[in-house]
Short mmCIF file of C-alpha atoms in Angstrom, two decimals:
data_model
loop_
_atom_site.label_atom_id
_atom_site.label_comp_id
_atom_site.label_asym_id
_atom_site.label_seq_id
_atom_site.Cartn_x
_atom_site.Cartn_y
_atom_site.Cartn_z
CA MET A 1 64.16 81.74 5.17
CA ALA A 2 66.77 81.24 7.90
CA PHE A 3 65.03 78.02 9.01
CA LEU A 4 64.87 76.88 5.38
CA GLY A 5 68.53 77.61 4.67
CA LEU A 6 69.74 75.91 7.86
CA GLY A 7 67.48 72.91 7.30
CA LEU A 8 68.63 72.38 3.71
CA TRP A 9 72.26 72.66 4.77
CA LEU A 10 71.73 70.04 7.47
CA LEU A 11 70.15 67.70 4.92
CA THR A 12 73.38 67.73 2.90
CA GLY A 13 74.94 65.56 5.61
CA ASP A 14 73.89 61.97 4.98
CA ASN A 15 73.32 60.66 8.50
CA TRP A 16 70.21 60.20 10.64
CA TRP A 17 70.68 63.04 13.13
CA ARG A 18 71.34 65.63 10.42
CA TYR A 19 68.28 64.35 8.58
CA PHE A 20 66.22 64.72 11.75
CA LEU A 21 67.42 68.28 12.40
CA GLY A 22 67.24 69.17 8.71
CA PHE A 23 63.65 67.99 8.32
CA SER A 24 62.78 69.77 11.58
CA PHE A 25 64.06 73.15 10.37
CA VAL A 26 62.57 72.79 6.87
CA GLU A 27 59.17 71.97 8.37
CA SER A 28 59.54 74.87 10.81
CA ALA A 29 60.10 77.15 7.82
CA VAL A 30 56.95 75.86 6.12
CA PHE A 31 54.83 76.25 9.26
CA THR A 32 56.06 79.80 9.94
CA SER A 33 56.08 80.93 6.29
CA PRO A 34 54.06 78.62 3.99
CA ILE A 35 55.42 80.18 0.79
CA THR A 36 58.81 78.59 1.58
CA SER A 37 57.22 75.20 0.87
CA ALA A 38 58.02 75.54 -2.85
CA TYR A 39 61.77 75.81 -2.29
CA GLY A 40 61.66 73.47 0.71
CA PHE A 41 60.05 70.72 -1.36
CA SER A 42 62.12 71.14 -4.53
CA PHE A 43 65.48 71.64 -2.80
CA GLY A 44 64.72 68.92 -0.25
CA ILE A 45 64.00 66.34 -2.96
CA ALA A 46 67.07 67.46 -4.91
CA ILE A 47 69.38 67.14 -1.90
CA LEU A 48 67.98 63.73 -0.96
CA GLY A 49 68.57 62.61 -4.54
CA ILE A 50 72.14 63.89 -4.43
CA ASN A 51 72.76 62.10 -1.13
CA SER A 52 71.44 58.84 -2.55
CA ILE A 53 73.73 59.10 -5.58
CA SER A 54 76.70 60.01 -3.36
CA THR A 55 76.44 56.68 -1.55
CA GLY A 56 77.98 55.06 -4.62
CA SER A 57 76.63 51.64 -5.42
CA PRO A 58 72.84 51.08 -5.23
CA ASN A 59 73.67 48.18 -2.90
CA ASN A 60 74.58 50.77 -0.25
CA ILE A 61 70.94 51.90 -0.15
CA ASN A 62 69.48 49.00 1.79
CA THR A 63 66.34 48.66 3.87
CA LYS A 64 68.06 50.00 6.99
CA TYR A 65 69.28 53.10 5.12
CA ILE A 66 65.76 53.91 3.95
CA GLN A 67 64.12 53.11 7.29
CA THR A 68 66.51 55.38 9.19
CA ARG A 69 65.77 58.35 6.93
CA VAL A 70 62.03 57.75 6.95
CA LEU A 71 62.03 57.51 10.75
CA ALA A 72 64.01 60.78 10.92
CA LEU A 73 61.34 62.43 8.75
CA LEU A 74 58.46 61.04 10.84
CA ALA A 75 60.15 62.00 14.13
CA ALA A 76 60.79 65.54 12.88
CA THR A 77 57.20 65.86 11.66
CA ALA A 78 55.82 64.64 15.00
CA LEU A 79 58.03 67.08 16.94
CA ILE A 80 57.31 70.15 14.80
CA PHE A 81 53.58 69.44 14.58
CA THR A 82 53.42 69.06 18.37
CA LEU A 83 55.23 72.38 18.82
CA PHE A 84 52.86 73.92 16.30
CA LEU A 85 49.83 72.69 18.26
CA LEU A 86 51.30 74.12 21.47
CA CYS A 87 51.87 77.48 19.76
CA ILE A 88 48.20 77.72 18.69
CA ASN A 89 46.99 76.32 22.02
CA PHE A 90 45.53 73.30 20.15
CA GLU A 91 42.88 75.57 18.58
CA VAL A 92 43.21 74.05 15.12
CA LYS A 93 39.76 75.12 13.93
CA ILE A 94 40.35 78.79 14.81
CA PHE A 95 43.82 78.69 13.25
CA LEU A 96 42.50 77.26 9.98
CA SER A 97 39.76 79.89 9.92
CA ASP A 98 42.29 82.71 10.38
CA PHE A 99 44.71 81.11 7.92
CA LEU A 100 42.08 80.86 5.19
CA LEU A 101 41.01 84.45 5.85
CA HIS A 102 44.57 85.70 5.42
CA ALA A 103 45.01 83.50 2.33
CA SER A 104 41.97 85.20 0.80
CA TRP A 105 43.78 88.54 1.17
CA ARG A 106 46.59 87.51 -1.14
CA GLN A 107 47.47 90.52 -3.24
CA ALA A 108 49.00 88.53 -6.09
CA GLY A 109 47.85 85.07 -7.09
CA SER A 110 49.43 82.82 -9.68
CA ILE A 111 47.72 84.55 -12.64
CA LYS A 112 48.79 87.99 -11.43
CA GLY A 113 52.30 86.58 -11.18
CA ILE A 114 52.57 86.71 -14.98
CA ILE A 115 51.61 90.39 -14.95
CA LEU A 116 54.08 91.07 -12.15
CA PHE A 117 56.82 89.23 -14.06
CA PHE A 118 56.25 91.51 -17.06
CA LYS A 119 56.35 94.54 -14.75
CA LEU A 120 59.64 93.40 -13.22
CA MET A 121 61.12 93.05 -16.70
CA THR A 122 60.03 96.45 -18.00
CA GLU A 123 59.99 98.85 -15.03
CA TYR A 124 62.49 100.21 -12.50
CA TYR A 125 65.80 98.35 -12.86
CA GLY A 126 64.13 95.61 -14.90
CA PRO A 127 65.68 96.24 -18.34
CA VAL A 128 69.14 96.68 -16.78
CA LEU A 129 69.17 93.92 -14.14
CA ASN A 130 66.28 91.48 -14.50
CA VAL A 131 66.18 91.02 -18.28
CA PRO A 132 69.94 90.24 -18.67
CA SER A 133 69.85 88.01 -15.58
CA TYR A 134 66.93 85.90 -16.78
CA ILE A 135 68.42 85.67 -20.29
CA LEU A 136 71.71 84.48 -18.80
CA PHE A 137 69.85 81.98 -16.62
CA LEU A 138 68.04 80.66 -19.72
CA LEU A 139 71.36 80.31 -21.57
CA ILE A 140 72.82 78.46 -18.59
CA ALA A 141 69.79 76.13 -18.60
CA ILE A 142 70.39 75.38 -22.30
CA ILE A 143 74.07 74.68 -21.58
CA VAL A 144 73.12 72.34 -18.73
CA PHE A 145 70.83 70.44 -21.10
CA GLN A 146 73.28 70.30 -24.02
CA LYS A 147 76.38 69.57 -21.91
CA ARG A 148 74.60 67.35 -19.41
CA HIS A 149 77.12 64.53 -19.90
CA PHE A 150 79.98 66.82 -18.80
CA ILE A 151 78.27 68.40 -15.79
CA PRO A 152 78.30 66.62 -12.40
CA VAL A 153 75.05 64.81 -11.64
CA TYR A 154 74.59 66.56 -8.30
CA LEU A 155 74.81 69.96 -9.99
CA LYS A 156 72.20 69.01 -12.59
CA ILE A 157 69.83 67.81 -9.87
CA LEU A 158 70.37 71.00 -7.85
CA PHE A 159 69.76 73.17 -10.93
CA VAL A 160 66.51 71.34 -11.73
CA GLY A 161 65.42 71.68 -8.09
CA LEU A 162 66.21 75.40 -8.17
CA THR A 163 64.23 75.96 -11.37
CA THR A 164 61.31 73.90 -10.06
CA GLY A 165 61.26 75.92 -6.84
CA MET A 166 61.09 79.23 -8.72
CA VAL A 167 58.19 78.02 -10.87
CA LEU A 168 56.29 76.53 -7.92
CA ASN A 169 56.77 79.70 -5.90
CA MET A 170 55.25 81.80 -8.67
CA PHE A 171 52.12 79.64 -8.65
CA LEU A 172 51.90 79.58 -4.86
CA TYR A 173 52.28 83.33 -4.47
CA GLY A 174 52.88 85.74 -7.31
CA LEU A 175 54.78 88.28 -5.20
CA ALA A 176 57.46 85.63 -4.64
CA LEU A 177 58.82 86.71 -8.01
CA TRP A 178 60.56 89.56 -6.20
CA PHE A 179 62.86 86.94 -4.60
CA ASN A 180 63.55 84.97 -7.78
CA PHE A 181 66.35 87.38 -8.68
CA PHE A 182 68.53 85.90 -5.92
CA PHE A 183 67.80 82.30 -6.93
CA VAL A 184 68.42 83.07 -10.61
CA TRP A 185 71.93 84.20 -9.75
CA LEU A 186 72.42 81.28 -7.39
CA GLY A 187 71.87 78.96 -10.36
CA ILE A 188 74.14 80.99 -12.62
CA VAL A 189 77.02 81.05 -10.15
CA CYS A 190 76.73 77.34 -9.31
CA ILE A 191 77.00 76.32 -12.96
CA VAL A 192 79.65 78.83 -14.04
CA SER A 193 81.86 77.95 -11.07
CA LYS A 194 81.92 74.31 -12.20
CA ILE A 195 82.01 74.45 -15.99
CA GLY A 196 84.42 77.36 -16.39
CA GLY A 197 88.10 77.82 -15.75
CA ALA A 198 89.76 80.07 -13.19
CA LYS A 199 89.17 83.21 -15.26
CA GLN A 200 85.50 82.38 -15.81
CA ARG A 201 85.01 81.83 -12.08
CA LEU A 202 86.69 85.16 -11.31
CA TYR A 203 84.56 86.98 -13.89
CA ALA A 204 81.44 85.31 -12.49
CA ALA A 205 82.33 86.41 -8.95
CA ILE A 206 82.95 90.01 -10.08
CA MET A 207 79.70 90.07 -12.05
CA VAL A 208 77.73 88.71 -9.11
CA LEU A 209 79.22 91.37 -6.83
CA ILE A 210 78.35 94.15 -9.29
CA ILE A 211 74.82 92.82 -9.80
CA TYR A 212 74.29 92.44 -6.05
CA LEU A 213 75.49 95.95 -5.21
CA SER A 214 73.40 97.38 -8.07
CA SER A 215 70.26 95.57 -6.94
CA GLN A 216 70.81 96.64 -3.34
CA SER A 217 71.75 100.24 -4.13
CA LEU A 218 68.53 101.71 -2.72
CA ASN A 219 68.87 99.65 0.47
CA ILE A 220 72.47 100.79 0.90
CA ILE A 221 71.52 104.44 0.35
CA SER A 222 68.57 104.07 2.71
CA LEU A 223 70.77 102.65 5.47
CA ALA A 224 73.34 105.40 4.96
CA GLY A 225 70.77 108.20 5.26
CA ARG A 226 68.40 106.69 7.80
CA GLU A 227 67.56 108.38 11.10
CA TYR A 228 66.00 106.71 14.13
CA LEU A 229 63.58 108.29 16.57
CA PRO A 230 64.19 108.40 20.33
CA SER A 231 62.22 105.83 22.32
CA ALA A 232 60.44 108.68 24.17
CA LYS A 233 58.41 109.38 21.00
CA TYR A 234 57.01 105.85 21.01
CA GLN A 235 56.41 106.02 24.74
CA GLN A 236 54.21 109.11 24.26
CA ILE A 237 52.07 107.23 21.73
CA ARG A 238 51.81 104.25 24.05
CA GLU A 239 50.72 106.46 26.95
CA ALA A 240 48.02 107.99 24.74
CA PHE A 241 46.85 104.46 23.92
CA LEU A 242 46.78 103.46 27.59
CA ALA A 243 44.64 106.50 28.34
CA LYS A 244 41.92 105.08 26.03
CA PRO A 245 42.30 101.29 26.27
CA ASN A 246 38.76 100.54 25.06
CA ARG A 247 39.09 102.39 21.78
CA LYS A 248 39.69 100.47 18.54
CA TYR A 249 43.09 100.82 16.88
CA ALA A 250 44.31 100.09 13.34
CA ILE A 251 48.09 99.66 13.37
CA ASP A 252 50.88 98.59 11.04
CA GLU A 253 54.08 96.62 11.55
CA VAL A 254 56.06 99.70 12.67
CA ALA A 255 53.58 100.49 15.46
CA ALA A 256 53.42 96.81 16.41
CA ARG A 257 57.18 96.74 16.87
CA PHE A 258 58.07 100.10 18.40
CA VAL A 259 54.92 100.99 20.36
CA PHE A 260 53.50 97.65 21.42
CA ASP A 261 56.62 95.46 21.27
CA TYR A 262 54.45 92.87 19.46
CA LYS A 263 52.17 92.58 22.50
CA LEU A 264 49.15 93.72 20.55
CA PRO A 265 45.93 94.81 22.27
CA LYS A 266 42.83 92.72 21.59
CA ASN A 267 40.95 95.71 20.17
CA SER A 268 43.52 96.29 17.41
CA ILE A 269 43.57 95.30 13.74
CA ASP A 270 46.16 95.45 10.99
CA LEU A 271 45.62 98.58 8.92
CA THR A 272 45.88 96.40 5.80
CA PHE A 273 42.71 94.53 6.73
CA MET A 274 40.47 97.52 7.37
CA GLY A 275 38.49 97.11 4.15
CA PRO A 276 36.61 94.19 2.57
CA VAL A 277 38.48 91.34 0.87
CA ASN A 278 39.79 92.04 -2.65
CA ALA A 279 38.41 95.59 -2.54
CA PRO A 280 40.35 98.84 -3.03
CA LEU A 281 42.01 100.35 0.04
CA LEU A 282 39.91 102.63 2.15
CA SER A 283 40.40 106.33 1.64
CA ALA A 284 41.07 108.57 4.61
CA LYS A 285 37.49 109.87 4.54
CA ASP A 286 36.23 106.30 5.01
CA LYS A 287 38.02 105.91 8.33
CA PRO A 288 35.51 104.91 11.03
CA SER A 289 35.16 107.58 13.69
CA ASP A 290 35.65 105.05 16.50
CA VAL A 291 39.00 103.80 15.16
CA THR A 292 42.39 105.44 15.67
CA TRP A 293 45.13 104.83 13.12
CA ILE A 294 48.71 104.38 14.34
CA ALA A 295 51.00 103.74 11.40
CA SER A 296 54.22 104.65 9.65
CA THR A 297 54.21 108.26 8.47
CA HIS A 298 55.68 107.17 5.14
CA ARG A 299 53.02 104.51 4.63
CA LEU A 300 50.13 106.85 5.43
CA ALA A 301 51.54 109.52 3.11
CA MET A 302 51.92 107.06 0.23
CA GLN A 303 48.67 105.18 0.81
CA TYR A 304 46.46 108.17 1.62
CA PRO A 305 47.79 111.19 -0.32
CA GLU A 306 44.62 113.13 0.55
CA LEU A 307 45.97 113.43 4.12
CA ASN A 308 48.74 115.67 2.72
CA ILE A 309 51.31 114.30 5.17
CA LYS A 310 54.85 115.61 4.72
CA TYR A 311 57.95 113.61 5.63
CA PRO A 312 61.70 114.07 5.01
CA ARG A 313 63.39 112.01 2.28
CA VAL A 314 66.84 110.47 2.23
CA GLU A 315 69.44 112.68 0.57
CA PHE A 316 72.58 111.20 -0.96
CA LEU A 317 75.27 113.04 -2.96
CA GLY A 318 72.99 116.04 -3.31
CA ARG A 319 70.04 114.03 -4.62
CA SER A 320 66.74 113.49 -2.79
CA PHE A 321 65.14 110.04 -3.10
CA ASN A 322 61.36 110.42 -2.94
CA SER A 323 60.80 106.70 -2.34
CA LEU A 324 63.15 106.55 0.66
CA PRO A 325 61.94 108.11 3.93
CA LYS A 326 64.68 109.58 6.09
CA LYS A 327 62.80 108.41 9.20
CA PRO A 328 61.23 105.07 8.13
CA PHE A 329 60.09 104.26 11.67
CA GLU A 330 58.38 107.58 12.34
CA LEU A 331 54.73 107.13 13.35
CA THR A 332 51.66 109.27 12.78
CA VAL A 333 48.47 109.02 14.84
CA ILE A 334 45.14 109.72 13.12
CA PRO A 335 42.52 109.94 15.93
#
């Protein structure tokens, strides 16, 4: 997302070198996280359209103007694709095979996105945060359509690009709906800040701040009550691994970061991919005897309740939050 944000910002500058850098970062975002392609495509087209309109007269968009931008796109594509080939050691066939395998593990396709959307509206903070936000976004969309002659062209294009990106993202990957909340409020703030007076802009800013703090309340509480483990704990696990280097290991992202520093052994596999594609998760009794699990204590406790693993929860103002582990990076080894 950082690559995407930086790339789109660079594209707002209408000159060849910013186009080159902008296209480079947007394409880097797509190569590193393909689900960003929805917003990259929709926002990219919107920004290019805004830049073209900003030039003023159509006579300003001559052959040289178009050629320069197209060459910037082609040069960026050639550079990023070359870097991509170097990163995969030019093993395109193996990469595509792995990519398609991981794609088959998608936990929420476009159809499931509809179910997830309903869940987001009705569960957790949904009725309080999501429902009012989406209703307000819909009202803003109606205002943009009805008052289109009074709203700047660039803002209308950006709003359409934003809406298109949210829809495309849902079809590309259903779980992307979790991130739509941010983009919904991005659209609301952009429109309100332009069509309202000083008071409306102030109210919009206050509302956004309240909504943001409310939506991030669990993260804020988690950060306030979080405890970190000493590095010696991870070193002990690593030494145990080094003592049996030929054994198979199933690990998660916490073990990959704190134990292996992302230098993963060849005989390891992500714990998520232990079972067959599109099948229920393995139970603890199905664990192969020749595989050792090294994973977050919280994850193992939630995913395999039959293990009866206990872990401390975050406490805040006298209340214990069962969904927030006090030591989120604590690891448990299941030999």
